PDB file of C-alpha atoms in Angstrom:
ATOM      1  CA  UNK A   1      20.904 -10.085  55.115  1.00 40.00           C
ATOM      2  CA  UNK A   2      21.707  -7.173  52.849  1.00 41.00           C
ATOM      3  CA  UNK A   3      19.646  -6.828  50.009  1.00 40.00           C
ATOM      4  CA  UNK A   4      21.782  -7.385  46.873  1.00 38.00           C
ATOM      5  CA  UNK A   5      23.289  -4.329  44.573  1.00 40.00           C
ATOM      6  CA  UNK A   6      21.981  -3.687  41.216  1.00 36.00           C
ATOM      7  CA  UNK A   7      25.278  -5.024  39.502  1.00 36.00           C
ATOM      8  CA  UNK A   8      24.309  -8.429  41.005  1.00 35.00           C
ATOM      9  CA  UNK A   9      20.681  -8.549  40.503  1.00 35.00           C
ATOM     10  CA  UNK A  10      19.439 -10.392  38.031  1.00 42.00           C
ATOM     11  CA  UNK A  11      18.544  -8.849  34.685  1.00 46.00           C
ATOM     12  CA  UNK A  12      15.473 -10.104  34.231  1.00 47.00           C
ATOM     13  CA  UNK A  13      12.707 -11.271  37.317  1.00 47.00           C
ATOM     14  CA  UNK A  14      12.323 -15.019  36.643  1.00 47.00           C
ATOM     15  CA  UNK A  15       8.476 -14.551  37.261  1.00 50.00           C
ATOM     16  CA  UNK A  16       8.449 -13.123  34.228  1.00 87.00           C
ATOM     17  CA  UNK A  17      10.372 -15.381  31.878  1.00 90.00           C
ATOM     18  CA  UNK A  18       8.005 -16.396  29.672  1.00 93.00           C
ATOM     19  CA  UNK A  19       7.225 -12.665  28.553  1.00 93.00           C
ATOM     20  CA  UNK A  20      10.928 -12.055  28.412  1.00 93.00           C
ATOM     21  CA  UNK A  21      11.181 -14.573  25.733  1.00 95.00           C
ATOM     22  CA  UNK A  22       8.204 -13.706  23.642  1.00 95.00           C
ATOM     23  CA  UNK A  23       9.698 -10.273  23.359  1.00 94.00           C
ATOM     24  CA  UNK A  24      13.299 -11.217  22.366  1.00 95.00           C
ATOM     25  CA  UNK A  25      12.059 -13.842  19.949  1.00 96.00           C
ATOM     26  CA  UNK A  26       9.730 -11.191  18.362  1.00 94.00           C
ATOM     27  CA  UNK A  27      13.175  -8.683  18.078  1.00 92.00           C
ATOM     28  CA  UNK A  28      15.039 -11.602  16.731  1.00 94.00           C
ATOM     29  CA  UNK A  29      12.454 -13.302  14.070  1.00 93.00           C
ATOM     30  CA  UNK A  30      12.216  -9.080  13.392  1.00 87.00           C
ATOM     31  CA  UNK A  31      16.044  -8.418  12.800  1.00 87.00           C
ATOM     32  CA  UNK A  32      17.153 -12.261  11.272  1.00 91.00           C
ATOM     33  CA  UNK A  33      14.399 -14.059  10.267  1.00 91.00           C
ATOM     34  CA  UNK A  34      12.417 -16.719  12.198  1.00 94.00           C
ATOM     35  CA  UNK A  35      15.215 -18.976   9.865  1.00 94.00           C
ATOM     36  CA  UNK A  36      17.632 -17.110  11.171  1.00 94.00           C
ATOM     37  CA  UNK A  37      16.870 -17.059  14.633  1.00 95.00           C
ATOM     38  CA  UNK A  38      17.744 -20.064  16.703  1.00 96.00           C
ATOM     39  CA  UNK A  39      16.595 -20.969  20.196  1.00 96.00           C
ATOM     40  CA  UNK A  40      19.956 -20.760  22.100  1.00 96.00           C
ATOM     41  CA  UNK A  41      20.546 -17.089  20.826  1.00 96.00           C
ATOM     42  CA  UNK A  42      17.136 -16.106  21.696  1.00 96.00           C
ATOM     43  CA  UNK A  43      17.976 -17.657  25.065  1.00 96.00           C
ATOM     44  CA  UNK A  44      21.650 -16.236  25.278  1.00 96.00           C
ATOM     45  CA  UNK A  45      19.810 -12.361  24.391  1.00 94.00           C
ATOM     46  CA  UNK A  46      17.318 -13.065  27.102  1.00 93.00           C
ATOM     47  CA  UNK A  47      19.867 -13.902  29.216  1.00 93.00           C
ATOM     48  CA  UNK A  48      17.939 -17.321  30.124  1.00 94.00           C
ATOM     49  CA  UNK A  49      19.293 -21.115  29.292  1.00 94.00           C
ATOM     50  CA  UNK A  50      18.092 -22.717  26.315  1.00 95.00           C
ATOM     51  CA  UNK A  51      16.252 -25.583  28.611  1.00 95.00           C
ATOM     52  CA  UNK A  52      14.377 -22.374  30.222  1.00 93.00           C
ATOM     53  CA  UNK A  53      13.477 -21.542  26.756  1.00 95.00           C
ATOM     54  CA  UNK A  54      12.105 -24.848  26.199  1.00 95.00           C
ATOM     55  CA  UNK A  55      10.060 -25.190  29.624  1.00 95.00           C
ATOM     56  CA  UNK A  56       7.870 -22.443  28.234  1.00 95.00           C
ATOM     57  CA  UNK A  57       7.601 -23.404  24.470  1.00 96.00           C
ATOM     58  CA  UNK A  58       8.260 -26.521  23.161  1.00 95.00           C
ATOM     59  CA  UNK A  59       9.716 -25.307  20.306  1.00 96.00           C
ATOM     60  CA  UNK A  60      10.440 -22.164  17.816  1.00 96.00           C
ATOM     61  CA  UNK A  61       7.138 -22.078  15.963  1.00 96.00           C
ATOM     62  CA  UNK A  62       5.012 -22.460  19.691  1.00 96.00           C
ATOM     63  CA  UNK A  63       7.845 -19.131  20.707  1.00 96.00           C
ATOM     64  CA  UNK A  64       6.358 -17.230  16.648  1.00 96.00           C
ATOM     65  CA  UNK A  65       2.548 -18.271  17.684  1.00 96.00           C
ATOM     66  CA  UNK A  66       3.247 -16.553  21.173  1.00 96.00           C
ATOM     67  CA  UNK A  67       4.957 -13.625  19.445  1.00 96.00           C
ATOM     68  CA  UNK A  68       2.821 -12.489  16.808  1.00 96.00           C
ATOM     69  CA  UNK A  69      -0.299 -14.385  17.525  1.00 96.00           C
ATOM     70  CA  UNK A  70      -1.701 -11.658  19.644  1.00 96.00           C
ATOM     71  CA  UNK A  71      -1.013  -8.809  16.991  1.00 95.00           C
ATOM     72  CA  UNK A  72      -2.628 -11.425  14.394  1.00 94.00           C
ATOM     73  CA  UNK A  73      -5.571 -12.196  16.493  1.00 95.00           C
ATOM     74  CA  UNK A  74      -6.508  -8.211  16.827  1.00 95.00           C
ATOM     75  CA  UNK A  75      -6.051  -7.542  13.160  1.00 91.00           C
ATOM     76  CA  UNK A  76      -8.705 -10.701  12.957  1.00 92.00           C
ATOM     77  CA  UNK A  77     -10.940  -8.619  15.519  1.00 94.00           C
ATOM     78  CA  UNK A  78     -10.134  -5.225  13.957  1.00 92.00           C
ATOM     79  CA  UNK A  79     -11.669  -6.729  10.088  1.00 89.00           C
ATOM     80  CA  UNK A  80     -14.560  -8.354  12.158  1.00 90.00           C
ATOM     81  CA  UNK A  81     -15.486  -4.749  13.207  1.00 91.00           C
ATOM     82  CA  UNK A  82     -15.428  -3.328   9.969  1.00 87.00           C
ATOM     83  CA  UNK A  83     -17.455  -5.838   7.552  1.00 85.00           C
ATOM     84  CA  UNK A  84     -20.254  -5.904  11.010  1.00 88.00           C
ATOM     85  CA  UNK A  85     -20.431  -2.007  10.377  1.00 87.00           C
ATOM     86  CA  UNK A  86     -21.020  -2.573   6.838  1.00 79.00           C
ATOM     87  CA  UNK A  87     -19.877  -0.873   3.534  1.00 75.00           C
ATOM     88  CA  UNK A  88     -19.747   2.934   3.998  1.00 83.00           C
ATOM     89  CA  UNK A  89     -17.783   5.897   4.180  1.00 82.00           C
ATOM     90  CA  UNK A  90     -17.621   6.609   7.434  1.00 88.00           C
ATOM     91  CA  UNK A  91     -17.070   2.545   7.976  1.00 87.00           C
ATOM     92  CA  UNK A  92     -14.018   2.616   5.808  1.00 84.00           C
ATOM     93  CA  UNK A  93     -12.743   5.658   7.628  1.00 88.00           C
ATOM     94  CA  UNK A  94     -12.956   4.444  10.790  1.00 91.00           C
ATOM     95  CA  UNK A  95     -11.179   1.078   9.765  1.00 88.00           C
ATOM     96  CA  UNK A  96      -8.459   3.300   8.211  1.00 87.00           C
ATOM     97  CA  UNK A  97      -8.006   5.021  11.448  1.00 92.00           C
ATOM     98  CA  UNK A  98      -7.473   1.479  13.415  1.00 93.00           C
ATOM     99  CA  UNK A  99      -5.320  -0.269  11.167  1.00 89.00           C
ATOM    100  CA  UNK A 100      -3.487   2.455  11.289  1.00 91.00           C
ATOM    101  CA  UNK A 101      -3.310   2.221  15.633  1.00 94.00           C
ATOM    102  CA  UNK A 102      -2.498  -1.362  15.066  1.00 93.00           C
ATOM    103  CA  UNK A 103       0.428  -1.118  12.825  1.00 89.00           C
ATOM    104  CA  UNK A 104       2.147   1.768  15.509  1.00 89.00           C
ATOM    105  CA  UNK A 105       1.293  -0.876  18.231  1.00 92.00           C
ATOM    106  CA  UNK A 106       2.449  -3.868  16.483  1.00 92.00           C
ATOM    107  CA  UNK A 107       5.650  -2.814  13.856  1.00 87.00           C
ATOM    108  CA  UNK A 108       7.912  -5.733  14.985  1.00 88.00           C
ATOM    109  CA  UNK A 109       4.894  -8.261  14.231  1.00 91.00           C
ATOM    110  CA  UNK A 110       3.712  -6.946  10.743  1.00 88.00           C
ATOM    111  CA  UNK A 111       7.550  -6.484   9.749  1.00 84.00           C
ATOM    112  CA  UNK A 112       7.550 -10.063  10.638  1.00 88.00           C
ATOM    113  CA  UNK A 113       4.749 -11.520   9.322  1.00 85.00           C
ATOM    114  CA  UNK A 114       4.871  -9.437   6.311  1.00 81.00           C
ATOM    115  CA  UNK A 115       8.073 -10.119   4.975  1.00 81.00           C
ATOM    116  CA  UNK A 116       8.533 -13.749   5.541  1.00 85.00           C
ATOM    117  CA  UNK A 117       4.629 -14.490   5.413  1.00 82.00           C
ATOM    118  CA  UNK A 118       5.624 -16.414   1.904  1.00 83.00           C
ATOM    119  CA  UNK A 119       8.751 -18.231   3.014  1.00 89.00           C
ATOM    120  CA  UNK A 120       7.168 -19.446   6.256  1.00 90.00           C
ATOM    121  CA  UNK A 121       3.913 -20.470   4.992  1.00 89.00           C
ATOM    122  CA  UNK A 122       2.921 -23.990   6.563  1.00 92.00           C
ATOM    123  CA  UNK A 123       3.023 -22.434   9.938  1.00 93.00           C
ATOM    124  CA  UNK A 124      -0.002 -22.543  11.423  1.00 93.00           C
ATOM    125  CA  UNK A 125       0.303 -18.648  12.792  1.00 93.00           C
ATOM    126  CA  UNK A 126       1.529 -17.337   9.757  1.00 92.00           C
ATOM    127  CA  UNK A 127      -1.365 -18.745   7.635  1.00 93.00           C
ATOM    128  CA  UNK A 128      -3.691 -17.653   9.972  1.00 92.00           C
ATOM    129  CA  UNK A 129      -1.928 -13.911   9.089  1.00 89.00           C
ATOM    130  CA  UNK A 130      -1.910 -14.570   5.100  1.00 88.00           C
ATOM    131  CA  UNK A 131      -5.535 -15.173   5.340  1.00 89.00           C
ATOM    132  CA  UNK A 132      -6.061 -12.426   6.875  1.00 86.00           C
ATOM    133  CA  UNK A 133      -3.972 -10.044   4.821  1.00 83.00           C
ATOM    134  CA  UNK A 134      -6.380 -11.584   1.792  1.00 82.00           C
ATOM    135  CA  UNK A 135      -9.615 -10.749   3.995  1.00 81.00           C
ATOM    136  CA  UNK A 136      -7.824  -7.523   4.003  1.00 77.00           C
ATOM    137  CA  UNK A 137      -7.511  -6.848   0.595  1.00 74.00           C
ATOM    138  CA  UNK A 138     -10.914  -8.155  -0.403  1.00 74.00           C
ATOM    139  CA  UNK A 139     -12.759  -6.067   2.601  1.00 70.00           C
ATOM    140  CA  UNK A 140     -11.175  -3.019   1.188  1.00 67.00           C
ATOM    141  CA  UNK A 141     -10.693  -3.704  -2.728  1.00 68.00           C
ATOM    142  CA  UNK A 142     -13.181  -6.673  -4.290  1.00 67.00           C
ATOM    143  CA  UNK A 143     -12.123  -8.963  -6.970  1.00 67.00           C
ATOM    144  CA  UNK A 144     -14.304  -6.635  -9.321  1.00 74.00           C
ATOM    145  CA  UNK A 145     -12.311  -3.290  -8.790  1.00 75.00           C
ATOM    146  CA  UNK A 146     -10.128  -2.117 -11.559  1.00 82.00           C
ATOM    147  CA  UNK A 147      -6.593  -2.216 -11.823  1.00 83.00           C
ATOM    148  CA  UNK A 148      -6.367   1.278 -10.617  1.00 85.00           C
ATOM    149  CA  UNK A 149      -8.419   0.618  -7.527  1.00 82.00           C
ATOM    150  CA  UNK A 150      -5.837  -2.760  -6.728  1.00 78.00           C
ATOM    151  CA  UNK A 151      -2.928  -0.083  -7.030  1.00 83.00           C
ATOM    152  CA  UNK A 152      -4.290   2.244  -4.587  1.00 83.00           C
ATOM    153  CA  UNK A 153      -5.557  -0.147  -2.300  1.00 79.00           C
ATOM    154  CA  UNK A 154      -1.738  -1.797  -2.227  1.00 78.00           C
ATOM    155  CA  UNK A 155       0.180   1.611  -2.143  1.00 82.00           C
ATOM    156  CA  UNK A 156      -2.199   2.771   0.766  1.00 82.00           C
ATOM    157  CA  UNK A 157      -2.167  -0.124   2.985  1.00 76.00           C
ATOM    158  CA  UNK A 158       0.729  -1.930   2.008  1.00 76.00           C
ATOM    159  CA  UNK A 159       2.420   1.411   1.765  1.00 80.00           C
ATOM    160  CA  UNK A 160       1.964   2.549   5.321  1.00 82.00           C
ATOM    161  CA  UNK A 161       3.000  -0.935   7.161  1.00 77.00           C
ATOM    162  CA  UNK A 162       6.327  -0.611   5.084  1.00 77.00           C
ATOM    163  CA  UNK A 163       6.861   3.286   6.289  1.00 79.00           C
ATOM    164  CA  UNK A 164       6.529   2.364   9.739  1.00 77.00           C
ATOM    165  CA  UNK A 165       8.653  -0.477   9.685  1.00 70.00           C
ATOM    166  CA  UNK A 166      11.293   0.551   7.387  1.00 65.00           C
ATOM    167  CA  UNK A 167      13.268   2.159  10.486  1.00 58.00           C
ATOM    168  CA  UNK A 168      13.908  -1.047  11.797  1.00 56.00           C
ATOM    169  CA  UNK A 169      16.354  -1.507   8.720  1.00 54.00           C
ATOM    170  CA  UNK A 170      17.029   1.877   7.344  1.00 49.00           C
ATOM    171  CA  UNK A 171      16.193   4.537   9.812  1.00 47.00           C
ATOM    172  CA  UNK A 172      16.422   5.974  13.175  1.00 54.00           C
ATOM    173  CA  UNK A 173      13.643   4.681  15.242  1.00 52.00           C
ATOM    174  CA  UNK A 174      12.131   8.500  15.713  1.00 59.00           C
ATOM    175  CA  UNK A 175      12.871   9.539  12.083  1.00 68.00           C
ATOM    176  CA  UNK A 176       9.701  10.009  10.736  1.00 72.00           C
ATOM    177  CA  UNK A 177       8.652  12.076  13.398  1.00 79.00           C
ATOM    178  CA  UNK A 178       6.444  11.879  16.903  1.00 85.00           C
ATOM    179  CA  UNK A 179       3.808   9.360  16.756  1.00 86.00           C
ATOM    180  CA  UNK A 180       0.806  11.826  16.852  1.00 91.00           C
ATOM    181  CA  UNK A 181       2.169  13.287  13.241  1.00 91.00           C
ATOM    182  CA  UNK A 182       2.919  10.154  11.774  1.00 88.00           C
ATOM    183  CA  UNK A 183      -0.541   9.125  12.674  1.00 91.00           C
ATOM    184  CA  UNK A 184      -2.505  12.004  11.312  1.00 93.00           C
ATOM    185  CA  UNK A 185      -0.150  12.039   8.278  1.00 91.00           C
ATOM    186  CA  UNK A 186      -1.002   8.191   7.227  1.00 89.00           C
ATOM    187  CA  UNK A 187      -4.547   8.322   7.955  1.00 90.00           C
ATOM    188  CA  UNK A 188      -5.054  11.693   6.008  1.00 91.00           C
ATOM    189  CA  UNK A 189      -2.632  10.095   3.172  1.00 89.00           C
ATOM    190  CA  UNK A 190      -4.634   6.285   2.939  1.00 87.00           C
ATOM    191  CA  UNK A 191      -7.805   8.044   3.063  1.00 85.00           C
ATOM    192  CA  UNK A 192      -6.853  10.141   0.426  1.00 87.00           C
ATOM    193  CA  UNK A 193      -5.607   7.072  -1.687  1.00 85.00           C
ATOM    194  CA  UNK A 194      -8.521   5.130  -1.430  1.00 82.00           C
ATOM    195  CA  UNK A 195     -11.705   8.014  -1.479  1.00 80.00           C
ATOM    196  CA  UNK A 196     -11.365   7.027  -5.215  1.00 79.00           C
ATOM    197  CA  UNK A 197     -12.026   3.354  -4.386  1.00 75.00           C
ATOM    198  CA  UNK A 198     -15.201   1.964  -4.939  1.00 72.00           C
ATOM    199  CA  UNK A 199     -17.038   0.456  -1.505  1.00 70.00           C
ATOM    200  CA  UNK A 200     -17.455  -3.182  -1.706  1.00 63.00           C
ATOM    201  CA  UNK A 201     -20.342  -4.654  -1.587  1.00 63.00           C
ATOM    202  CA  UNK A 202     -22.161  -7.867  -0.420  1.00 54.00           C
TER     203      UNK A 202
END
């Protein structure tokens, strides 16, 4: 039997449905919401049935925990890392450096999390993330800093995850430039905001 043409094939291996999903759900929740989002047009842009869509998550909160519950889990691992190494310099520096990795890996998850972290809260997966964006801000920033120290420690951080996933709205994807620059630039420009911030202590 002649193997079928490419026009006929199927546009996505059924083996792999369940990863096909995740990653349309993530774009969707991304580009209109997780409100916004409903199961049959995640199924209709995967190009699956909505009961195929429901044979691998039982419903749209299990599909958000599957999408951004890795990226969440590694930012979880990532501040783990940094209060073991303790409070130094050269701690802080290489956390910057990291965080930095995981928001180029992850956009379509922090843009997610980030912006709808408040209107979604309740959700098992995106409290999980809220507490960790606290953890954040107290591993980097205590309670004790000054005002000035807060500012910096919101403009570097919070800064950089908005630059990176501003494109998805606003920009070409490639606008800011090839990742290696964008890298370098935000690590050079976070470490420059916070080498005025006070270590935290235990």
């Amino acid at each position: 039997m002649p193997a079928p043409d490419a026009e006929s094939a199927p546009a996505h291996p059924r083996s792999n449905a369940s990863d096909d999903l995740r990653q349309i759900a993530l774009e969707q929740f991304a580009a209109v919401g997780f409100a916004g989002a409903s199961l049959q047009q995640i199924a209709d842009e995967a190009g699956y049935s909505k009961s195929s869509v429901l044979y691998h998550y039982a419903n749209k909160e299990a599909l958000l925990e599957a999408a951004i519950g890795p990226a969440i889990d590694r930012l979880g691992a990532l501040l783990q890392r940094y209060t073991e190494r303790g409070p130094t310099v050269e701690a802080r520096t290489l956390f910057v450096e990291e965080f930095i990795d995981f928001l180029l890996e992850h956009r379509l998850e922090v843009y997610t999390f980030v912006n709808q972290g408040h209107s979604l809260s309740g959700i098992p997966v995106i409290d999980r993330a809220n507490e960790f964006i606290v953890t954040l801000s107290h591993t980097v920033c205590n309670d004790n800093a000054s005002t000035e120290d807060k500012m910096r420690f919101g403009m570097a951080l919070g800064g950089a995850a908005y630059s990176l996933v501003a494109g998805m709205s606003f920009l070409d994807a490639d606008s800011l430039g090839p990742v290696d620059e964008v890298r370098a630039a935000l690590i050079r420009l976070i470490g420059e905001l916070l080498a005025p911030v006070t270590i935290p202590t235990a």
